[in-house]
Coordinates of C-alpha atoms in Angstrom, one line a residue:
M155 CA -34.6 -12.0 -12.8
V156 CA -30.8 -11.9 -12.4
K157 CA -29.0 -11.1 -15.7
K158 CA -26.1 -13.4 -16.7
C159 CA -23.4 -11.3 -18.3
S160 CA -20.1 -11.8 -20.0
I161 CA -17.2 -9.9 -18.5
K162 CA -16.7 -7.9 -21.7
E163 CA -20.4 -6.8 -21.5
L164 CA -19.9 -5.7 -17.9
L165 CA -16.6 -3.8 -18.5
D166 CA -17.8 -2.1 -21.7
N167 CA -21.1 -0.9 -20.0
G168 CA -19.9 -0.5 -16.4
N169 CA -22.0 2.5 -15.4
F170 CA -25.2 0.9 -16.7
F171 CA -24.7 -2.1 -14.3
I172 CA -23.8 -0.1 -11.2
N173 CA -25.9 -1.4 -8.1
K174 CA -27.4 -4.2 -10.2
K175 CA -27.4 -7.8 -9.4
V176 CA -25.6 -10.0 -12.0
L177 CA -24.3 -13.5 -12.6
V178 CA -20.9 -14.1 -14.1
E179 CA -18.9 -17.2 -14.8
G180 CA -15.3 -17.8 -15.7
W181 CA -11.8 -19.0 -14.7
I182 CA -9.8 -17.6 -11.8
R183 CA -6.6 -15.8 -13.0
S184 CA -5.4 -14.7 -9.6
F185 CA -6.5 -14.8 -5.9
R186 CA -5.0 -12.2 -3.6
Y187 CA -5.2 -11.7 0.2
S188 CA -8.0 -14.3 0.4
I189 CA -10.5 -11.7 -0.8
F190 CA -9.7 -10.4 -4.3
I191 CA -10.4 -12.7 -7.3
S192 CA -9.4 -11.8 -10.9
L193 CA -11.9 -13.5 -13.1
N194 CA -11.8 -14.0 -16.9
D195 CA -14.2 -15.8 -19.2
G196 CA -12.4 -15.4 -22.5
S197 CA -14.6 -12.6 -23.9
T198 CA -11.9 -9.9 -23.3
I199 CA -8.3 -9.5 -22.3
K200 CA -9.4 -7.7 -19.2
N201 CA -10.3 -9.4 -15.9
L202 CA -13.2 -8.6 -13.6
Q203 CA -12.3 -8.0 -9.9
I204 CA -14.5 -9.9 -7.5
I205 CA -14.6 -9.0 -3.8
L206 CA -15.4 -12.1 -1.7
S207 CA -18.0 -11.9 1.0
R208 CA -16.5 -12.2 4.5
T209 CA -19.2 -14.7 5.4
L210 CA -17.9 -17.2 2.8
E211 CA -17.4 -20.6 4.2
K212 CA -13.7 -21.8 4.6
K213 CA -14.3 -25.0 2.7
I214 CA -15.3 -22.9 -0.4
I215 CA -12.3 -20.6 0.0
K216 CA -10.0 -23.6 -0.1
K217 CA -11.3 -24.5 -3.5
I218 CA -10.7 -21.0 -4.9
T219 CA -7.4 -21.6 -6.8
I220 CA -5.8 -20.3 -10.0
G221 CA -7.4 -22.1 -12.9
S222 CA -10.6 -23.1 -11.1
S223 CA -13.9 -22.3 -12.8
I224 CA -16.6 -20.6 -10.8
Q225 CA -20.0 -18.9 -10.9
V226 CA -20.5 -15.7 -9.0
L227 CA -23.7 -13.9 -8.0
G228 CA -23.1 -10.4 -6.9
I229 CA -23.8 -6.7 -7.1
I230 CA -21.7 -4.4 -9.4
T231 CA -20.2 -1.4 -7.6
K232 CA -17.8 1.4 -8.5
S233 CA -14.2 0.4 -7.7
I234 CA -12.1 2.4 -5.4
G235 CA -9.0 0.9 -7.0
K236 CA -7.1 2.5 -9.8
K237 CA -6.9 -0.6 -12.1
Q238 CA -10.6 -1.0 -12.7
N239 CA -13.7 1.1 -12.9
I240 CA -16.1 -1.5 -11.5
E241 CA -16.0 -4.6 -9.4
L242 CA -18.4 -7.3 -8.2
Q243 CA -19.3 -7.6 -4.6
S244 CA -20.1 -11.3 -4.3
L245 CA -23.2 -12.7 -2.6
D246 CA -22.8 -16.3 -3.5
I247 CA -20.2 -18.5 -5.3
K248 CA -20.5 -21.9 -6.9
I249 CA -17.4 -23.9 -7.8
Y250 CA -17.6 -25.7 -11.1
G251 CA -14.2 -27.2 -11.6
Y252 CA -11.5 -27.2 -9.0
T253 CA -7.8 -27.0 -10.1
D254 CA -5.3 -28.6 -7.7
P255 CA -2.4 -26.1 -7.1
C256 CA 0.0 -29.0 -7.5
I257 CA -1.2 -29.5 -11.1
I258 CA -1.2 -25.8 -12.1
H259 CA 2.5 -25.6 -11.3
K260 CA 3.2 -28.2 -14.0
S261 CA 1.2 -26.4 -16.7
I262 CA 1.6 -23.2 -18.8
L263 CA -1.2 -21.6 -16.7
Q264 CA 1.1 -21.0 -13.7
P265 CA 1.5 -17.2 -13.3
K266 CA 4.9 -16.7 -15.0
K267 CA 6.2 -16.0 -18.4
H268 CA 6.5 -19.0 -20.8
S269 CA 8.1 -19.1 -24.2
L270 CA 5.8 -19.5 -27.2
E271 CA 7.6 -22.8 -27.9
K272 CA 6.5 -24.0 -24.4
L273 CA 2.9 -22.9 -25.0
R274 CA 2.8 -25.0 -28.2
E275 CA 3.7 -28.1 -26.1
Q276 CA 0.4 -27.7 -24.3
S277 CA -1.7 -26.4 -27.2
H278 CA -4.9 -27.6 -25.5
L279 CA -4.3 -25.1 -22.7
R280 CA -3.1 -22.2 -24.8
F281 CA -6.6 -20.7 -25.1
K282 CA -6.5 -19.8 -21.4
T283 CA -3.4 -17.7 -21.8
N284 CA -3.5 -13.9 -22.3
I285 CA -1.5 -13.9 -25.5
F286 CA -3.2 -16.8 -27.2
G287 CA -6.6 -15.5 -26.2
C288 CA -5.8 -12.2 -27.9
I289 CA -4.6 -13.9 -31.1
M290 CA -7.7 -16.1 -31.3
R291 CA -10.1 -13.2 -30.8
I292 CA -8.3 -11.2 -33.5
R293 CA -8.4 -14.3 -35.7
H294 CA -12.2 -14.4 -35.3
H295 CA -12.6 -10.7 -36.1
L296 CA -10.4 -11.0 -39.2
A297 CA -12.5 -14.0 -40.4
F298 CA -15.8 -12.2 -39.7
G299 CA -14.5 -9.0 -41.4
I300 CA -13.5 -11.0 -44.5
H301 CA -17.0 -12.5 -44.8
K302 CA -18.5 -9.1 -44.2
Y303 CA -16.4 -7.5 -47.0
F304 CA -17.2 -10.0 -49.6
H305 CA -20.9 -10.1 -48.7
E306 CA -21.1 -6.3 -49.0
H307 CA -19.3 -6.4 -52.4
G308 CA -21.7 -8.9 -54.0
F309 CA -19.7 -12.1 -53.7
F310 CA -21.3 -15.5 -53.0
Y311 CA -19.6 -17.8 -50.5
L312 CA -18.7 -21.1 -52.2
H313 CA -17.8 -24.4 -50.5
T314 CA -15.2 -26.1 -52.8
P315 CA -14.2 -29.8 -52.2
I316 CA -11.4 -30.7 -49.9
I317 CA -10.9 -34.0 -51.8
T318 CA -9.5 -33.6 -55.3
T319 CA -7.7 -35.4 -58.0
L320 CA -5.3 -32.7 -59.2
N321 CA -2.8 -30.3 -57.8
C322 CA -4.0 -26.8 -58.9
E323 CA -0.5 -25.4 -59.0
G324 CA 1.1 -28.4 -60.7
T325 CA 4.0 -28.5 -58.2
G326 CA 4.6 -29.7 -54.7
E327 CA 3.6 -32.7 -52.7
M328 CA 0.1 -33.6 -51.8
F329 CA -1.5 -35.8 -49.1
Q330 CA -3.1 -38.9 -50.7
V331 CA -6.6 -39.9 -49.4
T332 CA -7.2 -43.6 -49.2
T333 CA -9.2 -46.1 -47.2
L334 CA -7.7 -49.3 -48.6
K335 CA -4.4 -51.1 -48.7
K336 CA -2.1 -50.7 -51.7
G337 CA -3.0 -52.7 -54.8
T338 CA -6.8 -52.7 -54.2
K339 CA -9.6 -50.5 -55.6
D340 CA -9.9 -47.3 -53.6
F341 CA -13.0 -45.6 -52.3
F342 CA -13.3 -43.1 -55.2
K343 CA -11.9 -45.6 -57.8
R344 CA -9.0 -43.3 -58.5
K345 CA -6.2 -41.5 -56.7
T346 CA -7.4 -38.6 -54.6
Y347 CA -5.7 -36.0 -52.5
L348 CA -6.3 -33.3 -49.9
S349 CA -6.8 -30.1 -51.9
V350 CA -4.1 -27.4 -52.1
S351 CA -6.6 -24.9 -53.5
G352 CA -10.2 -24.4 -54.3
Q353 CA -9.4 -22.0 -57.2
L354 CA -10.2 -24.1 -60.2
E355 CA -13.6 -25.1 -58.9
A356 CA -14.2 -21.5 -57.8
E357 CA -13.5 -20.4 -61.4
T358 CA -16.2 -22.6 -62.8
A359 CA -18.7 -21.1 -60.3
A360 CA -17.6 -17.5 -61.1
L361 CA -18.3 -18.2 -64.8
G362 CA -22.0 -18.6 -63.8
L363 CA -22.4 -16.5 -60.6
G364 CA -20.1 -13.6 -61.5
K365 CA -18.4 -13.2 -58.1
V366 CA -17.6 -16.0 -55.6
Y367 CA -15.1 -16.6 -52.8
T368 CA -13.9 -19.6 -50.9
F369 CA -12.7 -19.7 -47.3
G370 CA -11.5 -23.1 -46.1
P371 CA -8.6 -25.4 -45.2
V372 CA -6.0 -26.5 -47.7
F373 CA -3.1 -28.9 -47.4
R374 CA 0.5 -29.1 -48.6
A375 CA 2.7 -32.1 -47.9
E376 CA 6.0 -30.1 -48.4
N377 CA 8.7 -30.9 -45.8
S378 CA 9.1 -27.2 -44.8
N379 CA 9.8 -26.4 -41.2
T380 CA 10.0 -22.6 -41.5
S381 CA 8.2 -20.0 -39.4
R382 CA 6.0 -19.1 -42.4
H383 CA 4.7 -22.5 -43.5
L384 CA 2.1 -25.0 -42.3
S385 CA 0.9 -28.3 -43.7
E386 CA -2.7 -27.5 -43.0
F387 CA -3.8 -23.8 -43.3
W388 CA -6.7 -21.6 -44.4
M389 CA -7.1 -19.9 -47.7
I390 CA -9.4 -17.2 -49.0
E391 CA -9.8 -17.3 -52.8
P392 CA -12.1 -14.8 -54.6
E393 CA -12.9 -15.3 -58.3
I394 CA -14.5 -12.6 -60.4
S395 CA -15.8 -12.7 -64.0
F396 CA -15.2 -9.8 -66.4
Y397 CA -12.1 -8.7 -64.3
H398 CA -8.7 -7.9 -65.7
L399 CA -5.5 -7.9 -63.8
E400 CA -5.5 -4.2 -62.8
E401 CA -9.0 -4.6 -61.5
N402 CA -7.9 -7.7 -59.6
I403 CA -5.0 -5.7 -58.0
N404 CA -7.3 -2.8 -57.1
L405 CA -9.7 -5.3 -55.4
A406 CA -6.9 -7.0 -53.5
E407 CA -5.5 -3.6 -52.2
D408 CA -8.9 -2.3 -51.2
F409 CA -9.7 -5.6 -49.5
L410 CA -6.5 -5.6 -47.4
K411 CA -7.0 -2.0 -46.4
V412 CA -10.6 -2.5 -45.3
I413 CA -9.8 -5.6 -43.3
V414 CA -6.9 -4.0 -41.5
K415 CA -9.1 -1.0 -40.7
Y416 CA -11.8 -3.4 -39.5
I417 CA -9.4 -5.1 -37.1
L418 CA -8.2 -1.7 -35.7
D419 CA -11.8 -0.7 -35.1
N420 CA -12.8 -4.0 -33.5
S421 CA -9.8 -5.5 -31.7
I422 CA -8.0 -2.5 -30.3
E423 CA -7.7 -3.9 -26.7
D424 CA -6.1 -7.1 -27.9
L425 CA -3.9 -5.3 -30.4
S426 CA -2.7 -3.0 -27.6
F427 CA -1.8 -5.9 -25.4
L428 CA 0.1 -7.6 -28.2
N429 CA 1.8 -4.3 -29.0
E430 CA 3.1 -4.1 -25.5
Y431 CA 4.1 -7.7 -25.4
L432 CA 6.1 -7.4 -28.6
K433 CA 7.9 -4.2 -27.4
R434 CA 8.8 -6.0 -24.2
W435 CA 9.9 -9.4 -25.5
S436 CA 10.7 -9.1 -29.2
K437 CA 14.3 -9.5 -30.1
K438 CA 13.9 -7.6 -33.4
K439 CA 13.8 -3.8 -33.4
T440 CA 11.0 -3.1 -35.9
N441 CA 8.0 -0.8 -36.1
S442 CA 5.4 -1.2 -33.4
L443 CA 2.4 -3.3 -34.3
M444 CA 0.2 -0.3 -34.6
E445 CA 2.7 1.5 -36.9
R446 CA 2.9 -1.6 -39.1
L447 CA -0.9 -1.7 -39.5
E448 CA -1.1 2.1 -40.1
I449 CA 1.4 1.9 -42.9
V450 CA -1.0 -0.5 -44.8
L451 CA -3.8 2.2 -44.5
K452 CA -1.7 5.3 -45.0
Y453 CA 0.0 4.7 -48.3
P454 CA -1.1 3.4 -51.7
F455 CA 0.7 0.1 -52.4
Q456 CA 3.8 0.4 -54.6
R457 CA 3.2 -1.3 -58.0
I458 CA 6.1 -2.5 -60.0
S459 CA 6.6 -5.2 -62.7
Y460 CA 8.7 -8.3 -62.1
T461 CA 11.3 -6.9 -64.6
E462 CA 11.5 -3.6 -62.7
A463 CA 11.9 -5.6 -59.4
I464 CA 14.8 -7.5 -60.9
K465 CA 16.4 -4.3 -62.1
I466 CA 16.1 -2.6 -58.7
L467 CA 17.6 -5.6 -56.9
N468 CA 20.5 -5.7 -59.2
Q469 CA 21.2 -2.0 -58.9
E470 CA 20.9 -2.1 -55.1
E471 CA 23.3 -5.1 -54.9
K472 CA 25.9 -3.0 -56.6
K473 CA 25.1 0.3 -55.1
Q474 CA 24.7 -0.8 -51.4
N475 CA 27.3 -3.5 -51.7
I476 CA 24.8 -6.2 -50.7
K477 CA 25.3 -9.8 -51.4
F478 CA 22.1 -11.8 -51.7
F479 CA 22.4 -15.5 -51.0
H480 CA 20.4 -16.3 -54.2
S481 CA 21.6 -14.7 -57.4
I482 CA 19.3 -12.2 -59.2
I483 CA 18.6 -13.4 -62.7
W484 CA 15.5 -12.6 -64.9
G485 CA 13.4 -15.7 -65.0
M486 CA 14.1 -16.8 -61.4
D487 CA 11.4 -17.0 -58.7
L488 CA 11.9 -14.2 -56.3
Q489 CA 13.2 -15.5 -52.9
S490 CA 12.1 -14.3 -49.5
E491 CA 15.3 -12.3 -49.1
H492 CA 14.5 -10.4 -52.3
E493 CA 10.9 -9.8 -51.3
Q494 CA 11.9 -8.6 -47.8
Y495 CA 14.5 -6.2 -49.2
L496 CA 12.0 -4.6 -51.6
V497 CA 9.3 -4.2 -49.0
N498 CA 11.3 -3.5 -45.8
K499 CA 14.4 -1.7 -47.1
Y500 CA 13.7 -0.1 -50.5
F501 CA 10.0 0.9 -50.6
K502 CA 9.1 0.5 -46.9
I503 CA 5.5 0.1 -47.8
P504 CA 3.4 -2.9 -49.2
V505 CA 4.5 -3.8 -52.7
V506 CA 2.6 -5.3 -55.7
I507 CA 4.7 -7.1 -58.2
F508 CA 3.1 -8.1 -61.5
D509 CA 3.8 -9.6 -64.9
Y510 CA 6.0 -12.6 -63.9
P511 CA 7.8 -14.9 -66.3
S512 CA 5.5 -17.6 -67.5
C513 CA 8.1 -20.3 -66.8
I514 CA 7.8 -19.9 -63.0
K515 CA 4.0 -19.6 -62.9
A516 CA 1.0 -22.0 -63.1
F517 CA -0.7 -23.1 -66.3
Y518 CA -3.9 -21.2 -65.8
M519 CA -2.4 -17.6 -65.8
R520 CA -3.1 -15.5 -68.9
I521 CA -0.1 -15.0 -71.3
N522 CA 0.8 -11.4 -72.0
N523 CA 1.4 -10.1 -75.6
D524 CA 5.1 -10.5 -75.2
G525 CA 4.7 -14.2 -75.0
K526 CA 7.2 -14.4 -72.1
T527 CA 5.2 -13.1 -69.1
V528 CA 1.8 -13.8 -67.5
K529 CA -0.8 -11.6 -65.9
A530 CA 0.2 -12.6 -62.4
M531 CA 0.6 -10.5 -59.3
D532 CA 1.9 -10.9 -55.7
I533 CA 1.4 -8.5 -52.8
L534 CA 4.2 -8.3 -50.3
F535 CA 3.8 -7.0 -46.7
P536 CA 6.5 -5.8 -44.3
E537 CA 8.0 -8.5 -42.1
I538 CA 6.2 -11.5 -43.7
G539 CA 6.6 -11.1 -47.4
E540 CA 4.0 -12.5 -49.8
V541 CA 0.4 -12.3 -48.4
I542 CA -1.5 -12.5 -51.6
G543 CA -0.9 -14.2 -54.9
G544 CA -3.2 -13.9 -57.9
S545 CA -3.6 -13.6 -61.6
Q546 CA -5.9 -13.0 -64.5
R547 CA -6.9 -16.4 -65.7
E548 CA -6.3 -17.7 -69.3
E549 CA -9.8 -17.6 -70.8
R550 CA -8.8 -18.6 -74.4
Y551 CA -9.2 -22.3 -75.0
E552 CA -6.3 -22.9 -77.4
M553 CA -3.9 -20.9 -75.3
L554 CA -4.9 -22.7 -72.1
L555 CA -4.6 -26.0 -73.8
Q556 CA -1.1 -25.1 -74.9
R557 CA -0.1 -24.0 -71.4
I558 CA -1.3 -27.3 -70.0
K559 CA 0.9 -29.1 -72.5
D560 CA 3.9 -26.9 -71.8
T561 CA 3.7 -27.5 -68.1
N562 CA 3.2 -31.3 -68.4
T563 CA -0.2 -31.0 -66.7
D564 CA -2.6 -33.9 -67.2
K565 CA -5.3 -32.5 -69.5
N566 CA -7.5 -35.6 -69.0
K567 CA -8.0 -34.7 -65.4
L568 CA -8.8 -31.1 -66.4
W569 CA -11.5 -31.8 -69.1
W570 CA -14.1 -30.1 -67.0
Y571 CA -11.9 -27.0 -66.5
L572 CA -11.2 -26.8 -70.2
D573 CA -14.9 -27.2 -70.9
T574 CA -15.7 -23.9 -69.3
R575 CA -13.7 -22.1 -72.0
L576 CA -16.1 -23.5 -74.6
F577 CA -19.4 -22.2 -73.1
G578 CA -19.2 -18.4 -73.0
S579 CA -15.7 -17.9 -71.6
V580 CA -14.9 -14.4 -70.4
P581 CA -11.9 -12.6 -68.9
H582 CA -11.8 -13.4 -65.2
S583 CA -9.4 -13.0 -62.3
G584 CA -8.8 -13.9 -58.7
F585 CA -6.3 -14.2 -55.9
G586 CA -5.4 -16.3 -52.9
L587 CA -4.8 -15.0 -49.4
G588 CA -3.1 -17.1 -46.8
F589 CA -5.4 -16.4 -43.9
D590 CA -2.9 -17.6 -41.2
R591 CA -0.2 -15.4 -42.7
L592 CA -2.5 -12.4 -42.5
V593 CA -3.2 -13.2 -38.9
Q594 CA 0.6 -13.5 -38.4
F595 CA 1.1 -10.0 -39.9
V596 CA -1.8 -8.4 -37.9
T597 CA -0.7 -9.9 -34.5
G598 CA 3.1 -9.5 -35.0
M599 CA 3.8 -13.1 -34.2
S600 CA 7.1 -14.3 -35.7
N601 CA 6.0 -17.9 -36.1
I602 CA 2.9 -18.9 -37.9
R603 CA 2.4 -21.8 -35.6
D604 CA 1.3 -19.3 -32.9
V605 CA -1.7 -18.0 -34.8
I606 CA -3.6 -21.2 -35.5
P607 CA -5.2 -23.3 -32.7
Y608 CA -3.5 -26.7 -33.5
P609 CA -0.6 -26.3 -36.0
R610 CA 0.0 -29.1 -38.4
T611 CA 3.7 -29.2 -39.6
P612 CA 6.1 -32.0 -40.6
D613 CA 6.5 -34.5 -37.7
N614 CA 3.9 -32.7 -35.7
A615 CA 0.2 -33.7 -35.3
K616 CA 0.3 -34.3 -31.6
F617 CA -3.1 -33.0 -30.7

């Protein structure tokens, strides 16, 4: 029986398949001298070279065009060329889908360089390009590595609702969910929205299961058209009972290091391709992709309080004669320019900032003994800034109730959340990781719209 193989399987185990008959399928990347086909099936960045039989009928050769899909039966042989170790000597070819050369020249699949903006215009075809194929395979391995990490550390995967009645953070715009016209009773008999976070629901589960995590889509209706924001994106949110802030930070740092190591071990070919792409086309002169990832693994993350961060920024502004666009005042929310300076210029390694002013943080974060700050933390990465935000949650009923009042949050919608503080409440912590931003960091892409299959942003839901 003839074995059907992926191109990755063949290239990874070339010597095993020498002189064996195999069946492969894929899309034609190039066709040279009417005899050499470069075939790719999406399983790897590399192509398999196919040598056409000289007895092949002319009517079949005419249908062998860039972009066409084919099935090839042949024998694997050692290649005499320098660019590949093995090649497939074809015995028979079947054409699945013919691509007219006149059409291919109007698409992003024509063999020439296209801008990433151009690729987004044909998002349905991006998966067939080298760069987007690399990004999507890396995205897969990152997601798989994340599930693997939490499973091995005793976490339970929780599916939290996408439809909610409350904004977890208490700020920002949300997408309302409705089936009826204004003024009539709605499907759920109350106003509902697409969720911005599964954290509050995850907390209730952690207070019974100990360790849980969510991994799903969330939505924010903010009119932000930056290279770091999406309207629909994916979040990972672990919640752990009996965890204090320092333990939460330790978990987050270990988690990030393990995931980066996992991707270096499992996506080196795709990372190498992206590394060369960025060196060739990037306008910014920064560390190579590999160097950036190695920095995460090599050094312990720098940990400083929010108050220390403000002090450093003020000192640097005077010492280095820097003028930040946003003034540096204790109690302000750190802006991207401040975060980037700390992580890229001052420490040059990932930075953890903790103990933020309570006035700029959400109601559920635990108040410190000073009464002014909360047990919150953010982790900043080179080039992209904040990648993780987390906190120790307020487990004390009266303190939580007061914070809800102070932030003008509707306590009636949170009765169930408050209820958990009356039935064996414990210290607990958690954090949120923007998955797409992590993919952006790992792949080196400057725009977050290039790391998600179909980006949803203001004025853009084309596909």
